[in-house]
Amino acid sequence: MKVLKFGGTSVGSAARMKDVAKLICDGDQKIVVLSAMSGTTNSLVEISDYLYKNNTAGALERINALEKRYYDVTEELYATVEYKVEATTVLKSHFEYLRSFSKSIFTLFEEKAILAEGELLSTTIFQLYLKEKGESSALLPALEFMRIDKNAEPDTSFIAGSLAKQLIAQPDKVIYITQGFICRNFYGEIDNLQRGGSDYSASLIGAAVKATEIQIWTDIDGMHNNDPRFVEGTKPVPVLHFEEAAELAYFGAKILHPTCILPAKLNNIPVRLLNTMEPKAPGTLISTQSKKGKIEAVAAKDGITAIKIKSGRMLLAHGFLRKVFEIFESYHTPIDMVTTSEVGVSVSIDNAKRLDEIVNELKKFGTVSVDKEMVIVCVVGDMHFDNVGFQAKVVGAMSEIPIRMISYGGSNYNISFLIKAKDKKRALNSLSKALFN
Ligand code: ASP
Ligand code: MG
């Protein structure tokens, strides 16, 4: 069985939903994971923000505007009055539920319940559309099988067990529709897999049912070999290794959420990135295969801060790195890149919220300097150290760019550079010129 995930823009209007229905109704049994209609989750965040601020009028105004949009979609989506009425009744109850929050105290718990409404709405109206079309389908409520544990990690055995039960209970349906993003937490409360988490849902579901393939449908024809917002003439990469895709997703390729790779990789399930606007395009296939010796793609991650700690005491000492890393750990700040020398260490972080406290503590161990507004440029491909010459090619392409850090050897799949944000466009373009033209 395949798992297909459609993102917010792919279900962003009645017309797009009709396109998705055409794509999925081919007689093959499948699980279809949907995001909220584009813009919905952002609206729900805004509504929550008004409720946090006790501005009921502001929240109600936003709720009414959102409701209007859904009624318009309903009007266009269904052919018959019967289904329009049925959809309207369902929508009414969801929007009444949203309005009910204006009367209660508002905490993170309520916010998460509100955020879950986007996917509940999109899947309900979409499945109703399939029903009207006479397609065999069923709704699998994600809140009954998708669960995270105390550490906010997916509870994979619970997910597999409960999903199997739901599927066994209705074995002859052809299309199973479910919600991306939403789940319950350890305490049974409504929760989510973080913004953009529908890709993660699809991958977890794929792993749970041992799917033959996970397809992520968006509105671009696969993962591109460079960032199309900064470089002209980028091309989709046909084949990527799981590790290459994970690096690219983490370091800036917006098409895929980075968390999505791991469950697929652990269960060796290929992930295909496809385009709803151009369904025949080959897209990108992510699996255990990679092209031997090939540099595949470049991505960049903005908003990076570099921190250097230099200490005479590091010379021949042990335990220095541990002390440095412990400080970052105690402020819950993940480190992206690390480079070391005998007398110092440089690290990069993308979350600078606790920077001042971190720097303060680091000063106990050495001289600290900070560079802000940096960018990580990550070059990805088959870079096993036995392949010769690729470093020279990549570094050569960067010969005009001031480089703060270089990192290679952490995996066989990437070389990363830390550069100033203002040099990013120049770096991406010169890498494209040297590597892909
Ligand atoms: N609807 C959620 C969001 O906008 C999840 C997703 O689309 O992946 O973040
Ligand atoms: Mg997404």
XYZ file of C-alpha atoms and ligand atoms in Angstrom:
447
model
C 0.000 0.000 0.000
C 1.195 3.534 -0.779
C 0.871 6.609 1.411
C 0.267 9.899 -0.416
C 0.510 13.264 1.309
C -0.915 16.453 -0.154
C 0.192 19.805 1.243
C -1.811 22.946 1.941
C -1.634 24.442 -1.546
C -2.581 21.096 -3.140
C -5.887 21.242 -1.233
C -6.013 25.051 -1.113
C -9.212 25.514 -3.132
C -12.172 23.554 -4.457
C -10.477 23.298 -7.861
C -7.259 21.938 -6.326
C -9.203 19.402 -4.260
C -10.885 18.188 -7.435
C -7.438 17.744 -9.024
C -6.266 15.718 -6.036
C -9.348 13.515 -6.269
C -8.585 12.848 -9.944
C -5.021 11.933 -9.057
C -5.838 9.481 -6.303
C -8.903 7.706 -7.704
C -7.191 5.014 -9.791
C -8.612 1.944 -8.085
C -5.482 1.234 -5.984
C -5.905 1.027 -2.244
C -4.005 3.859 -0.515
C -3.750 6.109 2.502
C -4.047 9.822 1.739
C -2.691 12.296 4.293
C -3.900 15.881 3.980
C -2.621 19.175 5.361
C -4.975 21.983 6.246
C -6.034 24.183 3.306
C -3.287 26.734 2.685
C -3.405 29.691 5.059
C -5.687 27.932 7.534
C -3.111 26.991 10.154
C -1.690 30.523 10.027
C -5.211 31.897 10.579
C -5.707 29.536 13.509
C -2.415 30.726 15.004
C -3.628 34.299 14.641
C -7.003 33.468 16.210
C -5.175 31.871 19.145
C -3.014 34.944 19.471
C -6.111 37.159 19.824
C -7.544 34.759 22.397
C -4.293 34.786 24.393
C -4.550 38.562 24.416
C -8.168 38.354 25.541
C -9.277 40.172 22.400
C -12.470 38.228 21.717
C -13.653 40.621 19.028
C -10.408 40.205 17.100
C -10.638 36.428 17.333
C -14.290 36.348 16.246
C -13.583 38.550 13.259
C -10.874 36.148 12.081
C -13.052 33.106 12.764
C -15.884 34.611 10.700
C -13.551 35.386 7.805
C -12.183 31.847 7.839
C -15.686 30.409 8.001
C -16.743 32.428 4.974
C -13.829 30.997 2.988
C -14.913 27.445 3.802
C -18.517 28.123 2.795
C -17.261 29.453 -0.535
C -15.227 26.290 -1.070
C -18.254 24.164 -0.224
C -20.369 26.037 -2.742
C -17.857 25.286 -5.482
C -16.821 21.784 -4.474
C -20.058 19.841 -4.316
C -22.403 19.294 -7.237
C -25.567 18.546 -5.279
C -27.599 20.547 -2.775
C -27.688 17.492 -0.526
C -23.909 17.471 -0.102
C -23.673 21.241 0.182
C -26.111 21.091 3.068
C -24.297 18.201 4.703
C -20.926 19.973 4.419
C -22.374 23.227 5.735
C -23.766 21.432 8.779
C -20.367 19.914 9.543
C -18.579 23.239 9.007
C -21.044 24.995 11.312
C -20.247 22.650 14.160
C -16.487 23.137 13.690
C -16.800 26.924 13.659
C -19.130 26.907 16.670
C -16.446 24.898 18.428
C -13.841 27.547 17.488
C -16.119 30.305 18.796
C -16.594 28.470 22.088
C -12.960 29.200 23.036
C -13.705 32.895 23.376
C -15.602 32.095 26.563
C -12.929 30.098 28.370
C -9.464 30.709 29.707
C -6.860 30.301 27.032
C -3.669 28.256 27.390
C -1.332 26.216 25.196
C -3.746 23.309 25.608
C -6.609 25.263 24.002
C -4.295 26.578 21.301
C -3.332 23.071 20.238
C -6.987 22.078 20.024
C -7.611 25.090 17.792
C -4.617 24.338 15.553
C -5.934 20.807 14.984
C -9.077 22.182 13.339
C -7.326 22.925 10.016
C -6.612 19.306 9.163
C -9.937 18.131 10.622
C -11.733 20.544 8.281
C -9.769 19.727 5.112
C -10.083 15.966 5.512
C -13.790 16.104 6.357
C -14.808 18.179 3.376
C -12.512 16.236 1.050
C -13.842 12.847 2.096
C -17.379 14.118 1.702
C -16.452 15.107 -1.851
C -15.178 11.581 -2.594
C -18.426 10.229 -1.178
C -20.451 12.450 -3.457
C -18.398 11.191 -6.392
C -19.260 7.626 -5.378
C -15.650 6.683 -4.535
C -15.043 4.084 -1.853
C -13.366 5.921 1.009
C -13.100 6.161 4.784
C -11.813 8.732 7.248
C -9.148 7.504 9.672
C -9.094 9.875 12.669
C -5.432 10.713 13.340
C -6.314 11.706 16.911
C -7.052 8.032 17.545
C -3.781 6.566 16.236
C -1.090 9.261 16.016
C 0.591 9.687 19.380
C 3.749 11.208 20.832
C 5.421 10.174 24.070
C 6.701 12.155 27.078
C 9.685 13.405 25.043
C 7.418 14.462 22.166
C 8.797 11.570 20.109
C 6.366 9.447 18.088
C 5.158 6.340 19.878
C 5.729 4.078 16.879
C 4.351 0.838 18.312
C 1.144 2.532 19.464
C 0.773 4.175 16.054
C 1.271 0.903 14.162
C -1.099 -1.034 16.456
C -3.951 1.477 16.450
C -3.695 2.207 12.749
C -3.793 -1.512 11.954
C -6.964 -1.837 14.051
C -8.635 1.018 12.197
C -7.717 -0.470 8.834
C -8.882 -3.959 9.774
C -12.228 -2.542 10.923
C -12.974 -1.337 7.385
C -10.945 -3.587 5.105
C -12.589 -3.052 1.733
C -12.357 0.701 1.432
C -10.130 1.914 -1.388
C -9.082 5.358 -0.196
C -8.312 6.014 3.450
C -8.131 9.728 4.232
C -6.389 10.993 7.337
C -5.074 14.203 8.898
C -1.430 15.180 8.815
C 0.162 17.244 11.591
C -2.211 16.416 14.447
C -1.780 13.835 17.192
C -2.335 13.211 20.875
C 0.382 13.497 23.461
C 1.342 11.231 26.340
C -1.476 12.687 28.463
C -4.094 12.104 25.786
C -4.369 15.804 24.976
C -4.609 17.121 21.432
C -1.152 18.019 20.192
C 0.764 18.308 16.926
C 4.001 17.352 15.195
C 5.110 21.006 14.837
C 4.486 23.338 11.914
C 4.994 21.652 8.575
C 4.598 18.306 10.325
C 2.227 16.694 7.832
C 5.221 15.281 5.953
C 6.265 13.646 9.213
C 2.753 12.204 9.649
C 2.950 10.659 6.175
C 6.326 9.131 6.896
C 5.230 7.754 10.290
C 2.098 6.296 8.720
C 4.168 4.812 5.887
C 6.444 3.184 8.437
C 3.481 1.935 10.512
C 1.796 0.160 7.597
C 5.098 -0.861 5.947
C 4.099 1.065 2.848
C 5.717 0.298 -0.511
C 6.210 4.021 -1.112
C 5.565 7.388 0.517
C 4.642 10.153 -1.893
C 4.856 13.810 -0.906
C 2.813 15.884 -3.350
C 3.489 19.638 -3.478
C 3.511 22.284 -6.180
C 7.123 21.963 -7.300
C 8.569 19.163 -9.415
C 10.901 17.644 -6.822
C 13.902 18.750 -4.810
C 15.947 21.193 -6.869
C 19.733 21.254 -7.165
C 19.843 24.815 -5.822
C 17.509 27.423 -4.367
C 15.265 28.714 -7.201
C 14.698 31.967 -5.284
C 18.363 32.903 -5.680
C 19.640 30.935 -8.675
C 18.202 30.784 -12.177
C 17.865 27.540 -14.114
C 17.816 25.143 -11.149
C 16.747 21.582 -11.960
C 15.015 18.819 -10.026
C 17.362 16.097 -8.757
C 15.981 12.726 -9.933
C 17.593 10.463 -7.314
C 18.806 11.187 -3.778
C 20.051 9.032 -0.948
C 18.114 9.332 2.337
C 21.140 11.042 3.898
C 21.489 13.516 1.048
C 17.793 14.395 1.248
C 17.990 14.773 5.037
C 20.883 17.248 4.735
C 19.092 19.229 2.034
C 15.799 19.298 3.933
C 17.522 20.400 7.106
C 19.716 22.954 5.377
C 17.033 24.840 3.584
C 15.183 22.899 0.872
C 11.634 23.931 1.814
C 9.882 21.178 -0.109
C 10.276 18.511 2.563
C 10.189 18.673 6.347
C 13.506 17.302 7.671
C 11.827 14.998 10.226
C 10.132 13.128 7.387
C 13.287 11.281 6.307
C 14.067 9.213 9.412
C 10.995 6.924 9.663
C 11.229 6.211 5.922
C 14.948 5.544 6.122
C 14.677 3.250 9.160
C 12.064 1.174 7.365
C 13.703 1.479 3.956
C 10.608 2.942 2.314
C 11.294 5.076 -0.765
C 9.976 8.642 -0.633
C 8.906 10.263 -3.889
C 8.456 14.030 -4.189
C 5.849 14.830 -6.829
C 4.074 17.844 -8.283
C 0.258 18.100 -8.313
C 0.465 20.740 -11.052
C 2.510 18.389 -13.232
C 1.688 14.856 -12.118
C 3.608 13.162 -14.940
C 6.932 14.827 -14.018
C 9.366 12.301 -12.491
C 10.073 14.404 -9.368
C 12.677 13.185 -6.887
C 13.065 9.638 -5.605
C 14.672 9.375 -2.152
C 15.929 5.913 -1.227
C 19.089 3.983 -0.362
C 20.412 4.633 -3.852
C 22.690 7.473 -4.771
C 24.552 8.394 -7.942
C 28.157 7.275 -7.541
C 30.579 10.169 -7.243
C 27.996 12.791 -8.131
C 27.533 16.172 -6.448
C 23.766 16.546 -6.431
C 22.605 19.783 -4.891
C 23.227 22.906 -2.844
C 21.046 24.397 -0.103
C 21.402 27.249 2.342
C 20.153 27.873 5.840
C 19.737 31.464 7.049
C 19.843 33.029 10.491
C 22.969 31.322 11.758
C 25.209 32.582 14.556
C 28.830 31.447 14.878
C 30.543 31.289 18.255
C 34.267 30.810 18.713
C 35.826 29.804 22.025
C 39.615 30.053 22.163
C 41.525 28.825 25.138
C 45.173 28.263 25.876
C 43.923 25.687 28.336
C 42.475 23.540 25.543
C 46.035 22.687 24.492
C 46.539 18.988 25.282
C 43.585 19.116 27.683
C 40.719 16.673 27.800
C 37.152 17.490 28.753
C 37.200 20.942 27.153
C 34.762 20.069 24.364
C 32.453 18.354 26.816
C 32.284 21.479 28.974
C 31.560 23.632 25.928
C 28.827 21.323 24.623
C 27.238 20.995 28.052
C 26.645 24.725 28.147
C 24.723 24.578 24.872
C 22.812 21.570 26.118
C 21.822 23.273 29.349
C 20.269 26.118 27.336
C 18.469 23.639 25.014
C 20.331 25.064 22.037
C 21.249 22.591 19.296
C 24.550 22.983 17.465
C 24.633 22.693 13.662
C 28.304 22.876 12.639
C 31.490 22.316 14.614
C 35.113 22.927 13.702
C 38.011 22.467 16.065
C 41.676 23.311 16.293
C 44.148 22.559 19.024
C 43.449 25.868 20.762
C 39.833 26.562 20.019
C 36.469 25.456 18.790
C 33.851 27.159 16.627
C 30.226 26.129 16.569
C 27.162 27.429 14.791
C 23.610 27.640 16.109
C 20.348 28.659 14.454
C 18.474 29.483 17.632
C 20.100 32.482 19.285
C 17.418 33.049 21.957
C 19.773 32.097 24.800
C 22.917 33.502 23.161
C 23.745 36.006 25.895
C 23.533 33.419 28.657
C 25.549 30.908 26.627
C 28.301 33.430 25.879
C 28.415 34.433 29.535
C 29.032 30.845 30.618
C 31.513 30.119 27.828
C 33.659 33.037 29.017
C 34.621 30.891 32.017
C 36.564 28.640 29.646
C 38.141 30.986 27.125
C 37.905 34.041 24.920
C 34.594 34.139 23.121
C 33.704 35.872 19.872
C 30.375 35.897 18.059
C 29.533 36.414 14.366
C 25.870 37.080 13.607
C 23.901 37.092 10.349
C 25.673 34.102 8.903
C 24.438 31.417 6.505
C 25.290 27.731 6.167
C 25.742 26.652 2.574
C 25.560 22.907 2.274
C 26.778 20.958 -0.772
C 25.345 17.460 -0.990
C 26.257 14.360 -2.994
C 28.249 11.146 -2.911
C 31.352 12.421 -1.125
C 32.918 9.287 0.243
C 36.526 10.131 1.075
C 37.813 7.632 -1.482
C 36.311 9.746 -4.260
C 39.041 12.213 -5.085
C 38.807 15.754 -6.343
C 35.336 16.782 -5.191
C 36.622 18.925 -2.309
C 38.882 20.855 -4.666
C 35.969 21.458 -7.028
C 33.640 22.660 -4.290
C 36.199 24.803 -2.501
C 37.357 26.166 -5.882
C 33.820 27.348 -6.585
C 33.922 29.290 -3.317
C 37.281 30.950 -4.078
C 35.810 34.476 -4.150
C 33.771 34.091 -0.948
C 35.072 34.808 2.577
C 34.539 31.584 4.540
C 34.167 31.505 8.323
C 33.958 27.700 8.790
C 34.219 24.552 6.628
C 32.933 21.164 7.696
C 33.501 17.848 5.929
C 33.720 14.269 7.140
C 30.720 14.216 9.475
C 28.956 12.112 6.851
C 29.828 10.818 3.407
C 27.253 13.109 1.894
C 28.045 16.755 2.494
C 30.445 19.651 2.779
C 29.166 22.724 4.604
C 30.436 26.286 4.620
C 29.587 29.070 6.994
C 29.588 32.445 5.241
C 28.150 35.928 5.701
C 24.507 36.333 4.765
C 25.383 39.066 2.301
C 27.536 36.604 0.299
C 24.865 33.922 0.077
C 23.481 34.679 -3.377
C 26.958 34.985 -4.868
C 28.024 31.687 -3.274
C 24.940 29.764 -4.436
C 25.371 31.043 -7.979
C 29.062 30.325 -8.232
C 28.522 26.800 -6.833
C 25.787 26.189 -9.417
C 28.061 27.419 -12.191
C 30.969 25.235 -11.130
C 29.060 22.099 -10.184
C 25.994 21.826 -12.388
C 26.729 23.621 -15.647
N -1.016 22.567 8.560
C 0.224 22.472 9.261
C 1.067 23.707 9.014
O 0.663 24.585 8.282
C 0.990 21.238 8.953
C 1.450 21.085 7.520
O 0.876 21.690 6.632
O 2.385 20.316 7.279
O 2.118 23.816 9.570
Mg 5.006 21.420 4.029
